[in-house]
Amino acid sequence: MNISTPLDLSVQKPQLVGMGDFQISRNTPLKSVSLGGCVSLIFVAPPIAGMANVVLPDSSLDRQKSTIIPGFFADSAVAKLHEGMLALAPEPQTWCIALVGGGQLAHPRFRLGEKIANAIIQQLKLFGLQPHKQDLGGNESKIAVVSPSSGEITVERPGGLLQIL
Amino acid sequence: MNEQTALIVKKISDLPPLSASTLAIINMLSADHFHMKELVNLIQQDVSLSTLCLKTVNSAAFGLSKPVDTIQRAVTFLGSQKLTELALKTSVGKIVKVRLAGYGAMEMDLWEHSLKSAIAARLIGPNIDPNLNADLAYALALTHDIGKVVFSALLEVKVRELQKAQGQQTNFLAIESDLFQCNHAEVGAMLAREWNLPQVFIDVIAHHHTPSLCPAPHRSLALVVHLADLLAMLSGTGTGVDSLYYELDPLALDLIERDARWHEEEIWKLILNLNYEFNLVLQNEAMAS
Ligand SMILES: [Fe+2]
Ligand SMILES: [Fe+2]
């Protein structure tokens, strides 16, 4: 797990979280890559925030990889983020949990985004948690940004359209 | 010539041409006629490619104990697959590493999408046709969206119309055609023709969203590129406003219906391997530079 702290609090340049990566941050905003069909799972409890960009619903596909890249799968991502958050923000009732992304390809055969989101929700339940905010589905590829200090989650759509979740 | 055609023609002529060595490599690939000796000659004539070859074999990622200082030896270490990749990545990278305002794509988006599609094409190529030339599939996928570099300028002019159209339908190719009477696949094929690329490039670029309409000899390659493009988008590496706004071709649908290798879980595994390979390539590139 990487815990990032900013060198200069006034700069607030977000740290980019890649596909399948997860990151927990104190103060430094976290920004996902463009999510496509993937789902960004976000935990925030100011001044701490965590983000995992989940690509697949289930780590049973490759247990070994789930230990190397836990952020890649819904189950391992939830477990790791939960563990990391508990260490820095020990009161889960104060956490805000959000899901962003999960874009759908025009053809109904590919409901990957929906499946990832459902898998995350199932996994959260195991910890007695549930998402409070969601921006899922649609055809656009979204980018999520979370500011740990304000707790604000912003969703960026292609063309630069910004929305506070 | 109307304003739009003039803009396309101007944009095409503004682009840097492919290097002579890349073009020669592409021709060798398409003709399935590959000679190491010819290749060494070609590379020796191209200063920047020679430098890159030497830099790559001597990089930490390659892990050789003694430095390599001749092209001949570098070529032996690299092998034909790596060499064609290097040549293509350099040439194509110069053209597609640009911000595409019309698509809402950042500077590296089209490059990463192209590279991921190319890696995907190599991965799935043998599943679709065991006799397929995997290096050629790689080259085609790397160049499949080249038309976007030009088409972006058209989209920029009609931002509002584009947004309105996207609220009404979910096939980006049809939206492009409705607004401009042509689309990025067709413009890509124009570009391929302008660069004197072999016919297989013209056909596959033109039909990467519609492989069932591709002339028969190149249809399976077009299908590979179509599916590789889909995998890149599904795994989160698209190019902006159009990501996920494409339809599956009937040929791809048919394959997915009847072939167990395209069942959902198998597609997930493909995505996993693809992301893994893609990250390795990005890491090696970062190390080499
Ligand atoms: Fe395309
Ligand atoms: Fe594409």
XYZ file of C-alpha atoms and ligand atoms in Angstrom:
456
model
C 0.000 0.000 0.000
C 1.222 3.489 -0.781
C 0.329 6.340 1.496
C 0.977 9.677 -0.081
C 1.391 12.958 1.724
C 1.981 16.168 -0.154
C 5.300 17.961 0.012
C 3.534 21.254 -0.343
C -0.046 21.451 0.844
C -0.774 24.552 -1.207
C -0.043 22.816 -4.526
C -2.634 20.017 -4.264
C -1.651 18.431 -7.546
C -3.652 15.218 -7.666
C -1.942 11.881 -7.614
C -2.963 9.712 -10.567
C -4.331 6.262 -9.718
C -3.935 3.811 -12.605
C -6.178 1.013 -13.818
C -6.189 -1.780 -11.259
C -4.190 0.333 -8.789
C -5.220 1.448 -5.360
C -3.979 4.293 -3.248
C -4.683 5.800 0.159
C -3.860 9.439 0.676
C -3.707 12.013 3.422
C -4.542 15.444 1.966
C -3.296 14.872 -1.589
C -6.240 14.571 -4.013
C -6.489 11.295 -5.919
C -7.461 11.211 -9.571
C -8.437 8.127 -11.558
C -7.405 7.489 -15.121
C -10.242 7.542 -17.667
C -12.417 4.664 -16.415
C -14.198 3.205 -19.442
C -16.026 0.099 -18.263
C -14.028 0.001 -15.011
C -15.290 1.205 -11.630
C -13.494 3.541 -9.269
C -14.215 2.674 -5.645
C -13.678 5.669 -3.394
C -13.564 5.910 0.403
C -13.292 9.309 2.037
C -13.069 10.437 5.652
C -11.308 13.832 5.727
C -8.349 14.183 5.683
C -8.005 10.606 4.442
C -9.207 9.177 1.134
C -8.725 5.919 -0.703
C -9.292 4.962 -4.313
C -9.149 1.660 -6.221
C -9.855 1.426 -9.946
C -11.442 -1.989 -10.291
C -11.226 -3.775 -13.656
C -12.754 -7.196 -12.949
C -15.458 -8.515 -10.591
C -13.765 -11.540 -9.062
C -10.208 -12.509 -8.110
C -10.938 -16.247 -8.351
C -9.829 -15.740 -11.961
C -6.242 -15.388 -10.802
C -5.575 -15.538 -7.050
C -1.878 -14.957 -7.490
C -2.369 -11.714 -9.394
C -4.873 -10.530 -6.797
C -2.070 -10.487 -4.219
C 0.170 -8.479 -6.559
C -2.526 -6.148 -7.914
C -5.351 -6.226 -5.350
C -6.967 -3.084 -6.778
C -7.729 -4.945 -10.006
C -10.523 -7.174 -8.607
C -13.661 -6.141 -6.717
C -13.166 -8.511 -3.773
C -9.466 -7.869 -3.162
C -9.872 -4.116 -3.762
C -12.617 -3.795 -1.133
C -10.637 -5.852 1.398
C -7.427 -3.864 0.876
C -9.063 -0.445 0.900
C -11.043 -1.356 3.995
C -7.888 -2.474 5.775
C -5.945 0.626 4.713
C -8.721 3.016 5.675
C -9.207 1.387 9.087
C -5.551 2.033 9.882
C -5.854 5.777 9.211
C -9.540 6.551 9.816
C -10.688 3.940 12.321
C -14.400 4.825 12.391
C -16.125 3.292 9.363
C -19.416 5.016 10.216
C -17.737 8.322 9.255
C -16.619 7.090 5.826
C -18.323 8.192 2.661
C -18.164 5.498 -0.024
C -18.692 6.227 -3.721
C -18.681 4.317 -6.995
C -17.852 6.059 -10.283
C -17.456 4.724 -13.841
C -18.806 1.415 -15.088
C -19.528 2.720 -18.584
C -21.465 0.330 -20.814
C -20.590 -0.633 -24.321
C -23.522 -0.171 -26.687
C -24.035 -3.911 -26.914
C -25.883 -5.554 -23.991
C -23.537 -8.548 -24.116
C -20.920 -6.498 -22.311
C -22.288 -5.556 -18.919
C -18.883 -5.619 -17.322
C -19.273 -2.259 -15.579
C -22.536 -3.332 -13.981
C -21.032 -6.640 -12.867
C -18.023 -4.940 -11.279
C -20.272 -2.488 -9.441
C -22.545 -5.289 -8.168
C -19.543 -7.308 -7.023
C -18.176 -4.294 -5.131
C -21.536 -3.728 -3.427
C -21.668 -7.407 -2.388
C -18.146 -7.212 -0.978
C -18.886 -3.988 0.897
C -21.871 -5.730 2.540
C -19.500 -8.300 4.026
C -17.940 -5.430 5.976
C -21.324 -3.931 6.868
C -20.757 -1.091 4.391
C -22.630 0.293 1.410
C -22.016 3.002 -1.177
C -23.477 6.416 -0.376
C -22.941 7.980 -3.782
C -22.836 6.567 -7.309
C -22.259 7.766 -10.848
C -22.383 4.575 -12.876
C -23.297 3.475 -16.392
C -23.764 5.589 -19.474
C -21.569 5.447 -22.540
C -18.982 8.006 -21.560
C -15.658 7.225 -20.020
C -15.498 9.125 -16.730
C -12.660 10.307 -14.492
C -13.082 10.491 -10.689
C -11.243 12.925 -8.435
C -11.417 12.883 -4.652
C -10.123 15.590 -2.373
C -9.307 14.096 1.040
C -9.231 17.450 2.824
C -12.680 18.632 1.710
C -14.157 15.182 1.165
C -15.427 16.340 -2.209
C -15.728 13.847 -5.064
C -15.765 15.245 -8.594
C -16.662 13.383 -11.778
C -15.089 14.604 -14.992
C -16.693 13.700 -18.315
C -15.121 13.922 -21.790
C -15.029 17.486 -22.999
C -14.083 18.689 -19.497
C -17.601 18.656 -17.998
C -17.245 18.577 -14.188
C -19.847 17.506 -11.671
C -19.643 17.289 -7.908
C -21.009 13.983 -6.730
C -13.720 21.267 -53.059
C -15.946 22.120 -50.086
C -14.620 23.587 -46.836
C -14.697 20.281 -45.012
C -12.801 18.338 -47.675
C -10.256 21.154 -47.843
C -9.758 20.896 -44.084
C -9.258 17.120 -44.313
C -6.765 17.465 -47.137
C -4.857 20.195 -45.302
C -4.765 18.226 -42.041
C -3.498 15.145 -43.878
C -0.726 17.090 -45.586
C 0.269 18.723 -42.275
C 1.044 15.364 -40.668
C 4.643 14.139 -40.528
C 5.132 11.314 -43.069
C 6.070 7.800 -41.969
C 9.808 7.256 -42.174
C 11.151 5.366 -45.200
C 12.349 2.542 -42.985
C 8.960 2.171 -41.278
C 7.258 2.092 -44.647
C 9.677 -0.561 -45.875
C 9.100 -2.630 -42.732
C 5.331 -2.316 -43.187
C 5.677 -3.498 -46.778
C 7.771 -6.477 -45.716
C 5.198 -7.360 -43.059
C 2.292 -7.155 -45.465
C 4.059 -9.236 -48.084
C 5.010 -11.792 -45.403
C 8.533 -11.538 -46.686
C 10.978 -10.805 -43.947
C 14.746 -10.828 -44.318
C 17.003 -9.939 -41.443
C 19.730 -8.743 -43.803
C 17.402 -6.323 -45.573
C 16.168 -5.177 -42.217
C 19.681 -4.432 -40.950
C 20.345 -2.398 -44.106
C 17.153 -0.437 -43.642
C 17.863 0.346 -40.026
C 21.431 1.379 -40.763
C 20.107 4.016 -43.145
C 17.832 5.441 -40.476
C 19.843 7.298 -37.851
C 17.082 7.745 -35.297
C 15.928 4.137 -35.537
C 19.529 2.879 -35.259
C 20.041 4.950 -32.144
C 16.788 3.677 -30.688
C 17.712 0.031 -31.380
C 21.045 0.436 -29.627
C 19.467 2.323 -26.760
C 16.858 -0.402 -26.316
C 19.240 -3.390 -26.263
C 21.535 -1.516 -23.910
C 18.749 -0.454 -21.542
C 18.456 -1.848 -18.033
C 15.165 -3.482 -19.026
C 17.035 -5.668 -21.504
C 19.523 -6.792 -18.872
C 22.572 -7.573 -21.053
C 25.903 -7.844 -19.248
C 28.026 -6.360 -22.067
C 27.107 -3.301 -24.118
C 26.108 -3.863 -27.758
C 27.538 -1.351 -30.220
C 26.655 -2.551 -33.718
C 23.248 -2.608 -35.411
C 23.874 -6.133 -36.614
C 24.276 -7.426 -33.055
C 21.442 -5.230 -31.769
C 19.141 -6.731 -34.407
C 20.079 -10.269 -33.349
C 19.255 -9.500 -29.749
C 16.039 -7.689 -30.546
C 14.558 -10.139 -33.055
C 12.162 -9.238 -35.872
C 9.101 -8.835 -33.641
C 10.720 -6.334 -31.285
C 12.298 -4.498 -34.208
C 9.076 -3.971 -36.093
C 7.455 -2.869 -32.852
C 10.218 -0.328 -32.241
C 10.065 1.078 -35.754
C 6.277 1.290 -35.794
C 5.956 2.687 -32.298
C 8.401 5.481 -33.074
C 6.783 6.482 -36.363
C 3.156 6.077 -35.332
C 3.824 7.551 -31.886
C 5.011 10.807 -33.486
C 1.644 11.154 -35.194
C -0.807 9.986 -32.549
C 0.742 11.497 -29.407
C -1.403 14.589 -29.712
C -4.304 16.088 -27.844
C -7.498 15.504 -29.827
C -9.757 18.335 -28.715
C -12.643 17.136 -30.920
C -12.670 13.797 -29.083
C -11.906 15.300 -25.674
C -8.739 13.179 -25.594
C -5.563 14.127 -23.721
C -2.142 14.053 -25.337
C -1.358 10.392 -24.588
C -4.877 8.944 -24.886
C -4.857 7.941 -28.557
C -1.312 6.613 -28.238
C -2.209 4.435 -25.250
C -5.411 3.268 -26.916
C -3.500 2.361 -30.098
C -0.733 0.594 -28.191
C -3.172 -1.372 -26.044
C -5.172 -2.392 -29.125
C -1.940 -3.538 -30.786
C -1.000 -5.682 -27.783
C -4.546 -7.072 -27.726
C -4.392 -7.911 -31.449
C -1.259 -9.960 -30.866
C -2.961 -11.751 -27.956
C -6.209 -12.671 -29.737
C -4.975 -12.988 -33.335
C -4.188 -16.728 -33.188
C -7.643 -17.435 -31.642
C -9.363 -15.976 -34.653
C -7.122 -17.323 -37.373
C -4.172 -19.616 -36.580
C -2.493 -18.650 -39.854
C -2.637 -14.972 -39.127
C 0.540 -12.878 -39.185
C 0.613 -11.585 -35.595
C 3.152 -8.830 -36.371
C 0.897 -7.540 -39.118
C -2.132 -7.642 -36.792
C -0.069 -5.610 -34.301
C 0.823 -3.011 -36.939
C -2.768 -2.714 -38.136
C -4.162 -2.296 -34.634
C -1.504 0.297 -33.841
C -2.673 2.391 -36.793
C -6.431 1.624 -36.746
C -7.580 4.992 -35.357
C -5.046 7.148 -37.183
C -7.959 8.946 -38.910
C -8.933 10.495 -35.566
C -5.883 12.741 -35.723
C -7.463 14.402 -38.749
C -11.124 13.930 -37.855
C -10.749 15.643 -34.487
C -10.438 18.989 -36.277
C -13.858 18.443 -37.895
C -15.511 17.507 -34.603
C -14.102 20.640 -32.964
C -16.148 22.758 -35.353
C -19.450 21.085 -34.402
C -19.152 20.554 -30.644
C -22.764 21.433 -29.909
C -24.191 19.291 -32.703
C -22.007 16.425 -31.506
C -23.264 16.679 -27.926
C -26.846 16.784 -29.134
C -26.332 13.737 -31.369
C -24.723 11.802 -28.497
C -27.837 12.339 -26.428
C -29.900 10.734 -29.197
C -27.898 7.756 -30.370
C -25.061 5.527 -29.242
C -23.152 4.736 -32.415
C -20.329 7.216 -32.756
C -19.444 6.132 -36.273
C -23.011 6.892 -37.417
C -22.878 10.236 -35.596
C -19.688 11.165 -37.469
C -21.206 10.103 -40.783
C -24.452 12.016 -40.099
C -22.607 15.211 -39.221
C -19.849 15.081 -41.829
C -20.855 12.494 -44.488
C -17.666 10.591 -43.628
C -16.120 9.029 -40.509
C -12.722 8.568 -38.843
C -12.332 5.080 -40.315
C -12.768 6.382 -43.864
C -10.467 9.330 -43.241
C -7.899 6.911 -41.768
C -8.042 4.892 -44.977
C -7.515 8.115 -46.988
C -4.448 8.773 -44.883
C -3.161 5.227 -45.431
C -3.584 5.726 -49.181
C -1.807 9.073 -49.030
C 1.142 7.386 -47.269
C 1.212 4.585 -49.859
C 0.551 1.926 -47.258
C -0.300 -1.550 -48.590
C -3.927 -2.374 -49.425
C -4.374 -4.426 -46.245
C -3.885 -1.239 -44.183
C -6.370 0.689 -46.296
C -8.979 -2.098 -45.996
C -8.551 -2.812 -42.311
C -8.398 0.832 -41.198
C -11.521 1.572 -43.264
C -13.388 -1.408 -41.717
C -12.122 -1.602 -38.162
C -15.668 -0.890 -36.913
C -17.346 -2.871 -39.715
C -15.189 -5.960 -40.404
C -18.103 -7.809 -42.020
C -17.924 -5.266 -44.864
C -14.150 -5.667 -45.325
C -12.973 -7.294 -48.580
C -12.594 -11.048 -47.991
C -8.810 -11.423 -48.038
C -8.420 -8.994 -45.130
C -11.635 -9.696 -43.255
C -10.189 -11.792 -40.443
C -7.506 -9.175 -39.780
C -10.229 -6.515 -39.649
C -12.129 -8.686 -37.152
C -9.019 -9.054 -34.987
C -8.526 -5.280 -34.947
C -12.241 -4.703 -34.239
C -12.122 -6.999 -31.200
C -8.742 -5.673 -30.050
C -10.193 -2.145 -30.142
C -13.168 -3.363 -28.090
C -10.906 -4.986 -25.477
C -8.846 -1.805 -25.156
C -12.028 0.238 -24.611
C -13.583 -2.284 -22.208
C -10.434 -2.360 -20.120
C -10.569 1.396 -19.779
C -8.223 2.660 -22.475
C -10.399 4.642 -24.856
C -9.937 8.013 -26.466
C -12.505 10.348 -24.917
C -16.038 11.303 -25.939
C -16.407 8.282 -28.220
C -15.206 5.578 -25.803
C -17.807 2.807 -25.522
C -19.964 4.530 -28.174
C -19.458 1.813 -30.761
C -21.462 -1.157 -31.898
C -20.321 -4.697 -32.285
C -20.099 -5.900 -35.866
C -22.298 -8.955 -36.751
C -19.120 -10.940 -37.436
C -17.892 -10.285 -33.895
C -21.324 -11.051 -32.429
C -21.405 -14.348 -34.253
C -17.969 -15.285 -32.941
C -18.948 -14.384 -29.383
C -22.139 -16.444 -29.647
C -20.572 -19.607 -30.990
C -16.974 -19.724 -29.739
C -16.355 -20.730 -26.109
C -13.103 -18.760 -26.136
C -15.228 -15.620 -26.211
C -17.470 -16.401 -23.270
C -17.672 -13.767 -20.617
C -15.158 -15.282 -18.173
C -12.705 -15.771 -21.023
C -13.052 -12.118 -21.978
C -12.291 -11.192 -18.372
C -9.127 -13.285 -18.518
C -8.169 -11.553 -21.752
C -8.658 -8.168 -20.101
C -6.510 -9.259 -17.175
C -3.668 -10.436 -19.427
C -4.003 -7.391 -21.625
C -3.712 -4.935 -18.748
C -0.783 -6.871 -17.381
C 1.113 -6.856 -20.686
C 0.218 -3.246 -21.363
C 1.579 -2.120 -17.988
C 4.789 -4.063 -18.604
C 5.242 -2.328 -21.961
C 4.611 1.094 -20.385
C 7.078 0.333 -17.589
C 9.754 -0.798 -20.047
C 9.204 2.309 -22.130
C 9.584 4.491 -19.052
C 12.776 2.631 -18.108
C 14.225 2.922 -21.617
C 13.619 6.655 -21.761
Fe -12.130 3.679 -34.407
Fe -10.136 2.469 -31.526
